[in-house]
Coordinates of C-alpha atoms in Angstrom, one line a residue:
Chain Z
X173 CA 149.4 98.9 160.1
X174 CA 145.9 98.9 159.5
X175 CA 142.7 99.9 160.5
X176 CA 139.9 98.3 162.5
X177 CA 138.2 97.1 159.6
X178 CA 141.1 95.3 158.6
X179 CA 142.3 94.0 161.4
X180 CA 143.1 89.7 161.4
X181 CA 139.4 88.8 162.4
X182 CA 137.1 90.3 160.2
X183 CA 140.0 89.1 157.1
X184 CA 139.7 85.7 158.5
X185 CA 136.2 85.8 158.1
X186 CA 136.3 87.4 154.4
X187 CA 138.8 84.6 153.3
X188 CA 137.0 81.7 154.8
X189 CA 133.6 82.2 155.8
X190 CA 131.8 80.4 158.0
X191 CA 128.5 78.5 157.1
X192 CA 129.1 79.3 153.3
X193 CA 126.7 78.1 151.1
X194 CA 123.0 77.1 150.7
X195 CA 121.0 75.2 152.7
X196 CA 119.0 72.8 151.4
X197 CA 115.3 72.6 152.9
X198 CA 115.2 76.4 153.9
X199 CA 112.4 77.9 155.5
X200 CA 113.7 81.1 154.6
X201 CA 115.2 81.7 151.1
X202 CA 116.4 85.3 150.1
X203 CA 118.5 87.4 147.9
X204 CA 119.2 90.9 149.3
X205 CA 121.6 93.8 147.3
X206 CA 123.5 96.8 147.4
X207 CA 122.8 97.9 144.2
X208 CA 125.1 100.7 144.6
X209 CA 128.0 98.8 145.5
X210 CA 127.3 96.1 144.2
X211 CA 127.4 93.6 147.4
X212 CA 125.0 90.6 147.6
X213 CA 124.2 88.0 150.2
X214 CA 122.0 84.8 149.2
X215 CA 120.6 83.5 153.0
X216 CA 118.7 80.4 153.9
X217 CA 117.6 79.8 157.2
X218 CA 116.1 76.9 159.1
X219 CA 113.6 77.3 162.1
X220 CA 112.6 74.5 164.7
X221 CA 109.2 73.3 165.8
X222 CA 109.5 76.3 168.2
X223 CA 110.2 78.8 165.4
X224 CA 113.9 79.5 166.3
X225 CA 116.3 79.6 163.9
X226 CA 118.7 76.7 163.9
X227 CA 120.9 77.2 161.1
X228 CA 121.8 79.8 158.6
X229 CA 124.1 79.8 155.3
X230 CA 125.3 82.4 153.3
X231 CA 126.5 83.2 149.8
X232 CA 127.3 86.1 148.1
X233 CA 130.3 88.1 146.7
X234 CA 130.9 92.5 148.5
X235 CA 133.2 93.9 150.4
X236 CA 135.2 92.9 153.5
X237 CA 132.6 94.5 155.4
X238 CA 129.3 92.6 154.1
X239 CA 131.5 89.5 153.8
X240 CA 132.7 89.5 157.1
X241 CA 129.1 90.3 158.9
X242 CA 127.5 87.7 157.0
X243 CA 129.9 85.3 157.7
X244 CA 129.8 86.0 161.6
X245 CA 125.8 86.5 161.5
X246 CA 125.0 82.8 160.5
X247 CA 126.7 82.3 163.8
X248 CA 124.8 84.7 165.6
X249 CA 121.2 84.3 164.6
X250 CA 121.4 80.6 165.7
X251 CA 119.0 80.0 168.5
X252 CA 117.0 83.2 168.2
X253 CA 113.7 84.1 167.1
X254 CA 112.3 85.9 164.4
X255 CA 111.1 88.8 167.0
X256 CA 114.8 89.2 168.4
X257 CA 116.3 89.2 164.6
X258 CA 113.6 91.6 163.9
X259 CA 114.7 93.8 167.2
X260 CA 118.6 94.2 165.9
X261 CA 120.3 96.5 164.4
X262 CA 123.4 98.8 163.5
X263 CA 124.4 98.7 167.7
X264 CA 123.9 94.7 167.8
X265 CA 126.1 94.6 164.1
X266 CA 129.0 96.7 165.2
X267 CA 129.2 94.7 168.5
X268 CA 129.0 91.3 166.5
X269 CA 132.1 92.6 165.0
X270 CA 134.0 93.3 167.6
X271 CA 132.5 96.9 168.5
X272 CA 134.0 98.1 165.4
X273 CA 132.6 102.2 164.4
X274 CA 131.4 102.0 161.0
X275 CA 131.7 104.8 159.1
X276 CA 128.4 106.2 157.2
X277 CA 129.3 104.6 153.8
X278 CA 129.7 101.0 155.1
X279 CA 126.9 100.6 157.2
X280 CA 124.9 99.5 154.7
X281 CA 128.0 97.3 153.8
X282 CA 127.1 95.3 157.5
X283 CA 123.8 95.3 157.8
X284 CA 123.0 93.8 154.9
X285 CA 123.3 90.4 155.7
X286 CA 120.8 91.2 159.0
X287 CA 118.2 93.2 156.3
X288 CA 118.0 89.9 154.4
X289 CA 117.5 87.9 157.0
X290 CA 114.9 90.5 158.4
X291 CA 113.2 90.5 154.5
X292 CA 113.2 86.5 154.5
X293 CA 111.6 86.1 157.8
X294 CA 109.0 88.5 156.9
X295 CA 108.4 86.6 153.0
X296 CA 108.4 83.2 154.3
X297 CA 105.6 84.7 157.3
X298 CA 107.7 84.2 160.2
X299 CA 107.3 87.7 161.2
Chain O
X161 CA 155.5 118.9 133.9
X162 CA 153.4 121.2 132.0
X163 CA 152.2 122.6 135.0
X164 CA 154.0 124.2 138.1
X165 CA 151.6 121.8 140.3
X166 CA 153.6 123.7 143.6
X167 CA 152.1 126.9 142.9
X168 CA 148.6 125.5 141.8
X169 CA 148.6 123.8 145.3
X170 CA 149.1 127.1 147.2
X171 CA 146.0 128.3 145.5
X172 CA 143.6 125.2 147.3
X173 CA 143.6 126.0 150.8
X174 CA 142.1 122.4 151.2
X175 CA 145.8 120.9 150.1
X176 CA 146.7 123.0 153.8
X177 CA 145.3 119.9 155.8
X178 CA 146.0 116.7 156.7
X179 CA 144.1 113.4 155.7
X180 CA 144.5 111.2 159.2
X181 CA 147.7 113.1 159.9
X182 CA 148.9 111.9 156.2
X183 CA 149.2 114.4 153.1
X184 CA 146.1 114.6 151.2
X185 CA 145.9 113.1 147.8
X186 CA 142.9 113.7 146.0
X187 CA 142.2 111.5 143.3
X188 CA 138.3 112.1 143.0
X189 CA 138.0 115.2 140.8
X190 CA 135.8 113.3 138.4
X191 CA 133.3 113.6 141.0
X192 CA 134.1 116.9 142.0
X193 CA 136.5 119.1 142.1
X194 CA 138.2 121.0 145.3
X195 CA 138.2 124.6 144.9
X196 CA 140.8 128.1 144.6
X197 CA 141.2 130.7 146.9
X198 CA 139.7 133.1 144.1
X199 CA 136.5 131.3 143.5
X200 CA 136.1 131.2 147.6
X201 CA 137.2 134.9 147.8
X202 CA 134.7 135.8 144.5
X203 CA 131.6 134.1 146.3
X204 CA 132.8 135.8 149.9
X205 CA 133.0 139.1 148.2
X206 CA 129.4 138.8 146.8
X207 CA 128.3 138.0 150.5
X208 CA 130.0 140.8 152.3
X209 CA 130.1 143.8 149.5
X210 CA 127.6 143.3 146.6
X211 CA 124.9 141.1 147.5
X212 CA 121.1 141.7 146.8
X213 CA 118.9 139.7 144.4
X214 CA 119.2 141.0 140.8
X215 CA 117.0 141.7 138.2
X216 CA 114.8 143.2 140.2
X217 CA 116.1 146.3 143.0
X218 CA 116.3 150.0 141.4
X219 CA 119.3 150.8 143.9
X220 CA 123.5 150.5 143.5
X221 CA 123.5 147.3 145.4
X222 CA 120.9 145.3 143.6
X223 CA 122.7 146.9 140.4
X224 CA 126.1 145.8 141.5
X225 CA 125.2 142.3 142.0
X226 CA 123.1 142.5 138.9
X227 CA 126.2 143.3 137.1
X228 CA 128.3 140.8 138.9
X229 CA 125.9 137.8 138.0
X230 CA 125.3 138.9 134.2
X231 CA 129.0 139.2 133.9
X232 CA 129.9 136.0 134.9
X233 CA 127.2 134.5 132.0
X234 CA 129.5 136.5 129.3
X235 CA 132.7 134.8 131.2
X236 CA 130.9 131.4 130.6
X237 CA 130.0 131.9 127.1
X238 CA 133.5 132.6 126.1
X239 CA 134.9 129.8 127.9
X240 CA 132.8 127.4 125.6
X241 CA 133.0 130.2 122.5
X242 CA 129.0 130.5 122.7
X243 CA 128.1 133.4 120.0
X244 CA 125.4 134.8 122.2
X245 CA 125.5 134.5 126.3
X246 CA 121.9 134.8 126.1
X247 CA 122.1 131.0 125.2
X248 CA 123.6 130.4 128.3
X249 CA 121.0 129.2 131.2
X250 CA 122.1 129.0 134.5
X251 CA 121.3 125.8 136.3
X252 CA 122.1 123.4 139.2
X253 CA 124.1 121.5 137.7
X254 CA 124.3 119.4 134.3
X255 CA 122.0 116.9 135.2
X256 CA 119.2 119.4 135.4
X257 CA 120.4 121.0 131.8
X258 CA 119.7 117.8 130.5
X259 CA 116.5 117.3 132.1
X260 CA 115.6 120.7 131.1
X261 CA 116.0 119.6 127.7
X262 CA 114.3 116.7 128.2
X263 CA 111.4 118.2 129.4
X264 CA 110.8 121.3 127.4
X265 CA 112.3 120.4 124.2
X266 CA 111.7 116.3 124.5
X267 CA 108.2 116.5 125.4
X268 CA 107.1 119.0 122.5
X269 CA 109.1 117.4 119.7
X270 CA 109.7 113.7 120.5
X271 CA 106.9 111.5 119.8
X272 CA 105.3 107.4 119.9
X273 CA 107.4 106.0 117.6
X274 CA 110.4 108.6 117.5
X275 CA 114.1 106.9 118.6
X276 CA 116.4 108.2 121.2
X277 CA 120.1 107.2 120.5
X278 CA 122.1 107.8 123.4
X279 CA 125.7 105.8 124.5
X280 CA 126.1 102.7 126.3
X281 CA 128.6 105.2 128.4
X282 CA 126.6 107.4 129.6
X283 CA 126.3 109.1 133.3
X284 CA 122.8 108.3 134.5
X285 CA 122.6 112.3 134.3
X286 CA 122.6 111.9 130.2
X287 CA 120.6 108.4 130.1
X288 CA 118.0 108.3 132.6
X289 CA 116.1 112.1 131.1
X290 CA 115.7 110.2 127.9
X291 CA 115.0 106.4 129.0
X292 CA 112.1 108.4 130.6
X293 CA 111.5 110.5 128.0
X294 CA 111.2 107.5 125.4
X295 CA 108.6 105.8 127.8
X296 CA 106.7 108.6 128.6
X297 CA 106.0 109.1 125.2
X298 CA 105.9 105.4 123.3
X299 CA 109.0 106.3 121.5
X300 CA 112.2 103.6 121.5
X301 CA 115.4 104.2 123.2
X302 CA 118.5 102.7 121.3
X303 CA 122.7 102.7 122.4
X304 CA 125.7 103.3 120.3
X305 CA 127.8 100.2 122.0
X306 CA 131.4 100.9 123.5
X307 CA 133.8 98.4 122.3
X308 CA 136.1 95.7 124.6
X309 CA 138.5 98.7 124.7
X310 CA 136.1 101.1 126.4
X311 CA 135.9 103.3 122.7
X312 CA 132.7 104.3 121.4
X313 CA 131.2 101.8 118.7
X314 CA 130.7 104.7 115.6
X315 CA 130.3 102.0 113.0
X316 CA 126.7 101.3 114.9
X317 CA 125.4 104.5 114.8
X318 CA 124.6 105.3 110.9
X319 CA 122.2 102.0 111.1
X320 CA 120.4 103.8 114.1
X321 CA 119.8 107.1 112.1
X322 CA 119.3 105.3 108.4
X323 CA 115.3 105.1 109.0
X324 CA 115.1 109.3 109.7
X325 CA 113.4 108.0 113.1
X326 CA 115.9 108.9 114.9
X327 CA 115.5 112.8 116.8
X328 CA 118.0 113.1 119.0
X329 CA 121.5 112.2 119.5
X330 CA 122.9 112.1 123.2
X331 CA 126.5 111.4 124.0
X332 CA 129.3 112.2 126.4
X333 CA 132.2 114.5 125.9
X334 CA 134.0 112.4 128.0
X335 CA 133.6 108.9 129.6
X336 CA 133.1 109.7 133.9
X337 CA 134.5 106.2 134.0
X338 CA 136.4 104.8 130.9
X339 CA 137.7 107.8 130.3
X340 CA 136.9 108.0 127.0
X341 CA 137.1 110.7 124.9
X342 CA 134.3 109.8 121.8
X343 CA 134.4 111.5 118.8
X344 CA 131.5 114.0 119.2
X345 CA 132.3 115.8 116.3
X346 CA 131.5 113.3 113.4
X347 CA 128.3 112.1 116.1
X348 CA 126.8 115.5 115.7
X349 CA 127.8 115.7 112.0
X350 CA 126.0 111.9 111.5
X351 CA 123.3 113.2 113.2
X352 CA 122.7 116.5 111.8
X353 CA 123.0 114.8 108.0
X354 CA 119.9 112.3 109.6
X355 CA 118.0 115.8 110.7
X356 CA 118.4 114.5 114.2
X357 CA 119.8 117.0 117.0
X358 CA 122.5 116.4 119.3
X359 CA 122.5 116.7 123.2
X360 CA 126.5 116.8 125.1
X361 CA 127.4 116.0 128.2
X362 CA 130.4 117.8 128.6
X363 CA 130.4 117.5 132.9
X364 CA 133.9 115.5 132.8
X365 CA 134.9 117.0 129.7
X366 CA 134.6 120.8 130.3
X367 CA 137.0 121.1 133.2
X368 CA 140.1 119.4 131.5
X369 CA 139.9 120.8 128.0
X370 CA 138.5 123.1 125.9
X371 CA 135.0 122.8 125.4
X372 CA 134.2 124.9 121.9
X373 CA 130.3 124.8 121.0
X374 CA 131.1 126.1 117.7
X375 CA 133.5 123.4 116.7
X376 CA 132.1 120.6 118.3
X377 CA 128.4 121.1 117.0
X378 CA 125.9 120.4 119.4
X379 CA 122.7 121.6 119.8
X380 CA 122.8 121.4 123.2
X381 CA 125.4 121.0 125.9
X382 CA 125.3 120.7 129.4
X383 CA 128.3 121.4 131.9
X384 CA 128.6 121.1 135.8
X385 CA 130.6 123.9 137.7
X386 CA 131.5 122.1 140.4
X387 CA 133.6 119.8 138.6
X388 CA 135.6 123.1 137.2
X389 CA 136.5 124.3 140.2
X390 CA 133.5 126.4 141.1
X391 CA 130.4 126.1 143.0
X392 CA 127.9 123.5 142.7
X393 CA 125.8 124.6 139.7
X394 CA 125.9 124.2 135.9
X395 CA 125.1 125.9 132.5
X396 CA 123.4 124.4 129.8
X397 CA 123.8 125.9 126.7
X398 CA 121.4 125.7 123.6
X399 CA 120.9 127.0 119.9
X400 CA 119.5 130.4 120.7
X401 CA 116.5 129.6 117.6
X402 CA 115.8 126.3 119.7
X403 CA 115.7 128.2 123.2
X404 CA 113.5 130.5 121.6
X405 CA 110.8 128.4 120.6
X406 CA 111.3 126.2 123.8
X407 CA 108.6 126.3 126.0
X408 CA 109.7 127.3 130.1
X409 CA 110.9 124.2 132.3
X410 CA 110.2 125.7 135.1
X411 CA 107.5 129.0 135.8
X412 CA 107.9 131.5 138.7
X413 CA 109.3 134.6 139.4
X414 CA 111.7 136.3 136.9
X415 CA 111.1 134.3 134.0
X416 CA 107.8 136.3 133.2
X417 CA 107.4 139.2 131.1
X418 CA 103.8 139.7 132.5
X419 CA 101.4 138.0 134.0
X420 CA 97.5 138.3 133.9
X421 CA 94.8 136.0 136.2
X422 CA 94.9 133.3 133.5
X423 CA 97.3 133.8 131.0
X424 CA 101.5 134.8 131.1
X425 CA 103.9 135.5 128.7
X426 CA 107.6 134.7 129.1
X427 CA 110.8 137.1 129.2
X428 CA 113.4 137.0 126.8
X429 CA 116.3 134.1 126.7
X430 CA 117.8 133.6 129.1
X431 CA 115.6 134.1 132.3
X432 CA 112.7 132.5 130.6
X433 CA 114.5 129.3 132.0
X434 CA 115.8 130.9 135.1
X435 CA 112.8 131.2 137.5
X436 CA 113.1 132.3 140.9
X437 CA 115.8 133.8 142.4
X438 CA 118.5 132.3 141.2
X439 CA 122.6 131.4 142.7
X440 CA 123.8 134.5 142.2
X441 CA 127.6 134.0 144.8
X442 CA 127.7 130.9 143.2
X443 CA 127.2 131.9 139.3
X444 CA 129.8 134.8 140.2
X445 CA 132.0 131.7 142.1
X446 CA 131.5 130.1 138.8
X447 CA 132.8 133.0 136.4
X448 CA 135.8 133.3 138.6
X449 CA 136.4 129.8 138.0
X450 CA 137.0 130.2 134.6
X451 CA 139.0 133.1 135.1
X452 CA 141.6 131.3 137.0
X453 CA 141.2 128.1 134.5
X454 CA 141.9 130.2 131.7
X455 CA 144.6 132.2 133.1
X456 CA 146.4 128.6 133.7
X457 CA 145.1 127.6 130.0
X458 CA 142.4 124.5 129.1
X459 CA 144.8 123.3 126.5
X460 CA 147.7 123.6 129.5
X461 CA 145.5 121.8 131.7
X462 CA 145.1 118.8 129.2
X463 CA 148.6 118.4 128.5
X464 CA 149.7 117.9 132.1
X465 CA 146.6 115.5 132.3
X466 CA 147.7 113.6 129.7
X467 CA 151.3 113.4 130.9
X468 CA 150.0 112.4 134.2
X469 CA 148.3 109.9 132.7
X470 CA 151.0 108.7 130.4
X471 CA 152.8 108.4 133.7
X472 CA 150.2 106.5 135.8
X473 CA 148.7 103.8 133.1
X474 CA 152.3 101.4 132.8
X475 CA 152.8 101.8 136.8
X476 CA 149.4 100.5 137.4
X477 CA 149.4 97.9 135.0
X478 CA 152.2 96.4 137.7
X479 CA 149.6 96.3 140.4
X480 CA 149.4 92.6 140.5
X481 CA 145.9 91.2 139.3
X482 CA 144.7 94.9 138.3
X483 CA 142.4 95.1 135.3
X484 CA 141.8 98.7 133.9
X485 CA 138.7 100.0 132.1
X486 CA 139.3 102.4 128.8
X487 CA 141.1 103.0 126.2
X488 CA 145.1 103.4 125.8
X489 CA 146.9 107.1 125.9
X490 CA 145.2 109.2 122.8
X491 CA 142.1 108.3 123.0
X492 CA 141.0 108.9 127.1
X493 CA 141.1 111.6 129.8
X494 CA 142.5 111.5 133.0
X495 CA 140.3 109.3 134.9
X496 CA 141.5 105.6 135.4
X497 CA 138.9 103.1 136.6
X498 CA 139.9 99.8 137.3
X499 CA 139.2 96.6 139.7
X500 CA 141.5 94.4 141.7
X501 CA 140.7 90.7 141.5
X502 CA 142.2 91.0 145.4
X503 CA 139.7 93.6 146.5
X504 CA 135.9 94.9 146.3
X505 CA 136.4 98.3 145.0
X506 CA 135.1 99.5 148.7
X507 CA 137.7 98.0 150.7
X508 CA 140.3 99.4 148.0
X509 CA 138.8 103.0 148.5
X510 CA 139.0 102.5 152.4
X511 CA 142.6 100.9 152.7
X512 CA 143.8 104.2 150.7
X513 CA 141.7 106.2 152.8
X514 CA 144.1 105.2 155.7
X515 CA 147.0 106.9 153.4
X516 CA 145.0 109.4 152.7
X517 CA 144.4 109.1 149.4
X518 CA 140.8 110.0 148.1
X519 CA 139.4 107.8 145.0
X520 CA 135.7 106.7 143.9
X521 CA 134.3 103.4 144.7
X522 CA 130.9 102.2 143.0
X523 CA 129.4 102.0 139.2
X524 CA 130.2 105.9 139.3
X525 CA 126.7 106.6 138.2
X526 CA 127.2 104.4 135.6
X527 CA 125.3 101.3 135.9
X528 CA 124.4 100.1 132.3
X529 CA 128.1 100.7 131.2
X530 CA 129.4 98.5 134.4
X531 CA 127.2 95.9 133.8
X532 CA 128.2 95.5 129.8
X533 CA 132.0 94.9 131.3
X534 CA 130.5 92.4 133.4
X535 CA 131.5 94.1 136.8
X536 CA 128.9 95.5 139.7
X537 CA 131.4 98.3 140.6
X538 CA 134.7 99.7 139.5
X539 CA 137.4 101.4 141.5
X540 CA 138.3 105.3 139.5
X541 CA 141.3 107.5 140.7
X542 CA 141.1 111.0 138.1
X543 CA 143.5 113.6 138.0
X544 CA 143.3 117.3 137.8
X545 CA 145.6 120.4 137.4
X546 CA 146.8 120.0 141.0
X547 CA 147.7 116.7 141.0
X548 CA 151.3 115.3 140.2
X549 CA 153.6 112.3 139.8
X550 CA 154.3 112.2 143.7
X551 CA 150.1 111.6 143.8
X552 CA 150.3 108.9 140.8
X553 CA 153.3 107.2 143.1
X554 CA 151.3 107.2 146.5
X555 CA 148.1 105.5 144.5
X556 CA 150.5 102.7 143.0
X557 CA 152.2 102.2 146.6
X558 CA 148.4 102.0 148.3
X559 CA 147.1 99.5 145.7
X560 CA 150.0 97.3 146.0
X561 CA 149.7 97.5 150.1
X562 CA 145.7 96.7 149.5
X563 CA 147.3 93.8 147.3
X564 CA 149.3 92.8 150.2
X565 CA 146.3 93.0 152.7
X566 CA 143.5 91.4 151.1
X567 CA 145.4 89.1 148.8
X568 CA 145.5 85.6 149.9

């Protein structure tokens, strides 16, 4: 009945998110934007002695698209380092969600959660 | 219905295909419009019969298309009743009328200290031009507010033009997302009495009503083809006494009368703002547009708009936790932005995708006006002279199935 972007797992995580929140003692603390459709994800991350990431939250308010990717990126950026969140992108995204083909107009929808992470990283001097 | 939407239909060959094997329903003629076979067949007859740049050949060809582009800038100034078609400029679209006006006239006459009223409705196209305006040259930069209901605020402009600080006046014809239809006429004639002048915006109004210079009252007025069923560029017309004394906007080719190693003078209106060689298939497109609108009527094309609308308003209201932007019936235009409190306007615009139905998802170029209804982005679903009920019914039956999806 409906389309890939619609389908049961990317709605599950849209109505209950994963990891959604803030973390208190972040390492990395960032708000990122689409000002043009108005999606925004607040992340905070936390990095070991080792500098992987060990946790990740996310708040925010978008689409089904942003919504869903952040939710299912907290999970995903567990364990790696800045280098190999630096090294994603679009490919790794539509993978993460289930090798869905995003359309031009939403790929900034998914990626946005990844392009804060990326930003924070590179603020708090990680990268 | 006022209009025989059937036979309109026949005369978009785009309505000929399919939308993922679904019937296509375009609801996004606020953004642009699709266009008729005789605006396609106008431009293709430029390109295979008459084409050669004008102004400037001393043969039949560069004649004919000569003829063919000048005649469709006498087609445009009776379509908005302009006394002179030398007052009509040819460019890409309204937002660079504006900015032309910005530029040539804003610069010269608008200075530290002056006051720029413009809407808090406004396109970016008609808000942007003067915010910039206003800082490049120390003046201040106030709104007329739009009330709860999405009308314009008139009581708060006299305050803005009691001082004599205020000059110029820039407002839309018609709302691109509420809808609204202002009252322009007592604007201009508040600002006039101030000695301010007044700048239109009449992209979303022009192609669903008559647009009358004369009986509006602007000093300037910018329109947008492609919105009218034509090719994608725009008029702006001006006060042929204000063109005049205008300095160029842009320099170049064809706007010259002469030019010496150090010194040029300019050509008469209206190719002093015309340099370069300008869209000649697509000003000829553009006069064929109003051709065919006029031959269907502006005043026709309103009326089935409004019924359309009448028709749409009480079945979305149904759509269970909609909220819709504007005024009521009387006061708007047939566009209809709105939000679900199930649905990000995006995932609303995708989910009718899959039915084939075409709307506008975003702040629709309207970010100020979004943010004083306390929303990031809107959904809008606007109507034109092909759509009909049957289109109004499939946009009610995709929001409540959106509903039904992203509800929990």
């Amino acid at each position: 009945m409906s389309s890939d972007l619609y389908r049961e797992q990317l709605l599950d995580h849209y109505h209950n998110p994963e990891n959604f929140g803030v973390l208190p003692d972040a390492d990395v603390d960032v708000e990122m934007d689409n000002p043009t459709c108005g999606d925004v994800v607040h992340m905070t991350a936390r990095l070991d002695a080792e500098g992987r990431i060990t946790a990740v939250m996310f708040e925010g308010q978008g689409c089904v698209v942003s919504m869903a990717s952040a939710s299912m990126f907290t999970e995903m950026a567990v364990g790696k380092t800045p280098e190999e969140v630096a090294a994603m992108g679009l490919a790794d995204i539509e993978a993460m969600m289930g090798g869905v083909r995003l359309s031009m107009g939403r790929v900034k929808c998914a990626t946005l959660p990844l392009n804060a992470l990326k930003l924070g990283l590179k603020e708090a001097g990680k990268l | 219905m006022a209009l025989d939407v059937e036979a309109i239909r026949r005369e978009f060959p785009i309505f000929e295909r399919k939308i993922h094997g679904k019937r296509l329903v375009f609801l996004d003629s606020a953004a642009s419009s699709q266009k008729p076979r005789a605006v396609i067949a106008a431009m293709t007859r430029v390109y295979t019969h008459s084409y050669a740049n004008v102004h400037r050949g001393l043969y039949a060809l560069a004649e004919e298309a000569t003829e063919a582009y000048e005649g469709a800038r006498v087609k445009l100034a009776r379509f908005i009743n302009a006394p002179d078609p030398a007052e009509v400029i040819y460019v890409r679209n309204a937002t660079e009328g504006l900015n032309l006006v910005a530029y040539s006239w804003g610069i010269e006459h608008i200075h530290a200290g002056d006051r720029i009223v413009i809407t808090e409705m406004e396109h970016h196209a008609n808000l942007v031009p003067w915010q910039q305006l206003a800082l490049r040259q120390g003046a201040e930069l106030a709104y007329v507010p739009v009330t709860n209901d999405g009308r314009l605020d008139l009581a708060a402009l006299p305050p803005l033009l009691a001082d004599g600080r205020t000059k110029l006046v820039a407002c839309s014809v018609m709302s691109n997302v509420l809808g609204t239809l202002p009252p322009v006429t007592q604007v201009a004639e508040l600002a006039h009495a101030a000695g301010a002048l007044v700048v239109m915006d009449a992209a979303q109004a022009a192609p669903h009503q008559p647009v009358d210079v004369q009986a509006l009252g602007p000093d300037f007025l910018a329109i947008s083809g492609h919105k009218l069923c034509g090719p994608g560029m725009g008029i702006l017309w001006g006060r042929g006494e204000l063109l005049d004394a205008m300095p160029p906007f842009l320099y170049g080719g064809d706007m010259i009368r002469t030019v010496k190693r150090y010194q040029s003078k300019w050509n008469d209106l209206p190719h002093k703002f015309e340099a370069g060689t300008p869209p000649i298939a697509e000003a000829v497109g553009l006069g064929a547009a109003v051709d065919f609108l006029g031959a269907i009527g502006m005043e026709a094309i309103h009326a089935h708009e409004q019924e359309l609308l009448a028709y749409a308003l009480p079945r979305l209201a149904e759509v269970p936790g909609i909220h819709i932007l504007g005024p009521g019936l009387g006061e708007r235009g047939g566009v209809v932005s709105f939000w679900l409190e199930a649905a990000h306007p995006h995932d609303i615009a995708a989910l009718l995708d899959e039915d084939g139905i075409c709307i506008r998802a975003g702040h629709h170029c309207a970010q100020p006006l979004h943010e004083r209804f306390g929303i990031p982005a809107s959904a809008r679903a606007s109507f034109y002279l092909y759509n009909d009920k049957e289109d109004v019914d499939a946009l009610v039956a995709g929001l409540h199935r959106v509903v039904k999806i992203l509800g929990r």
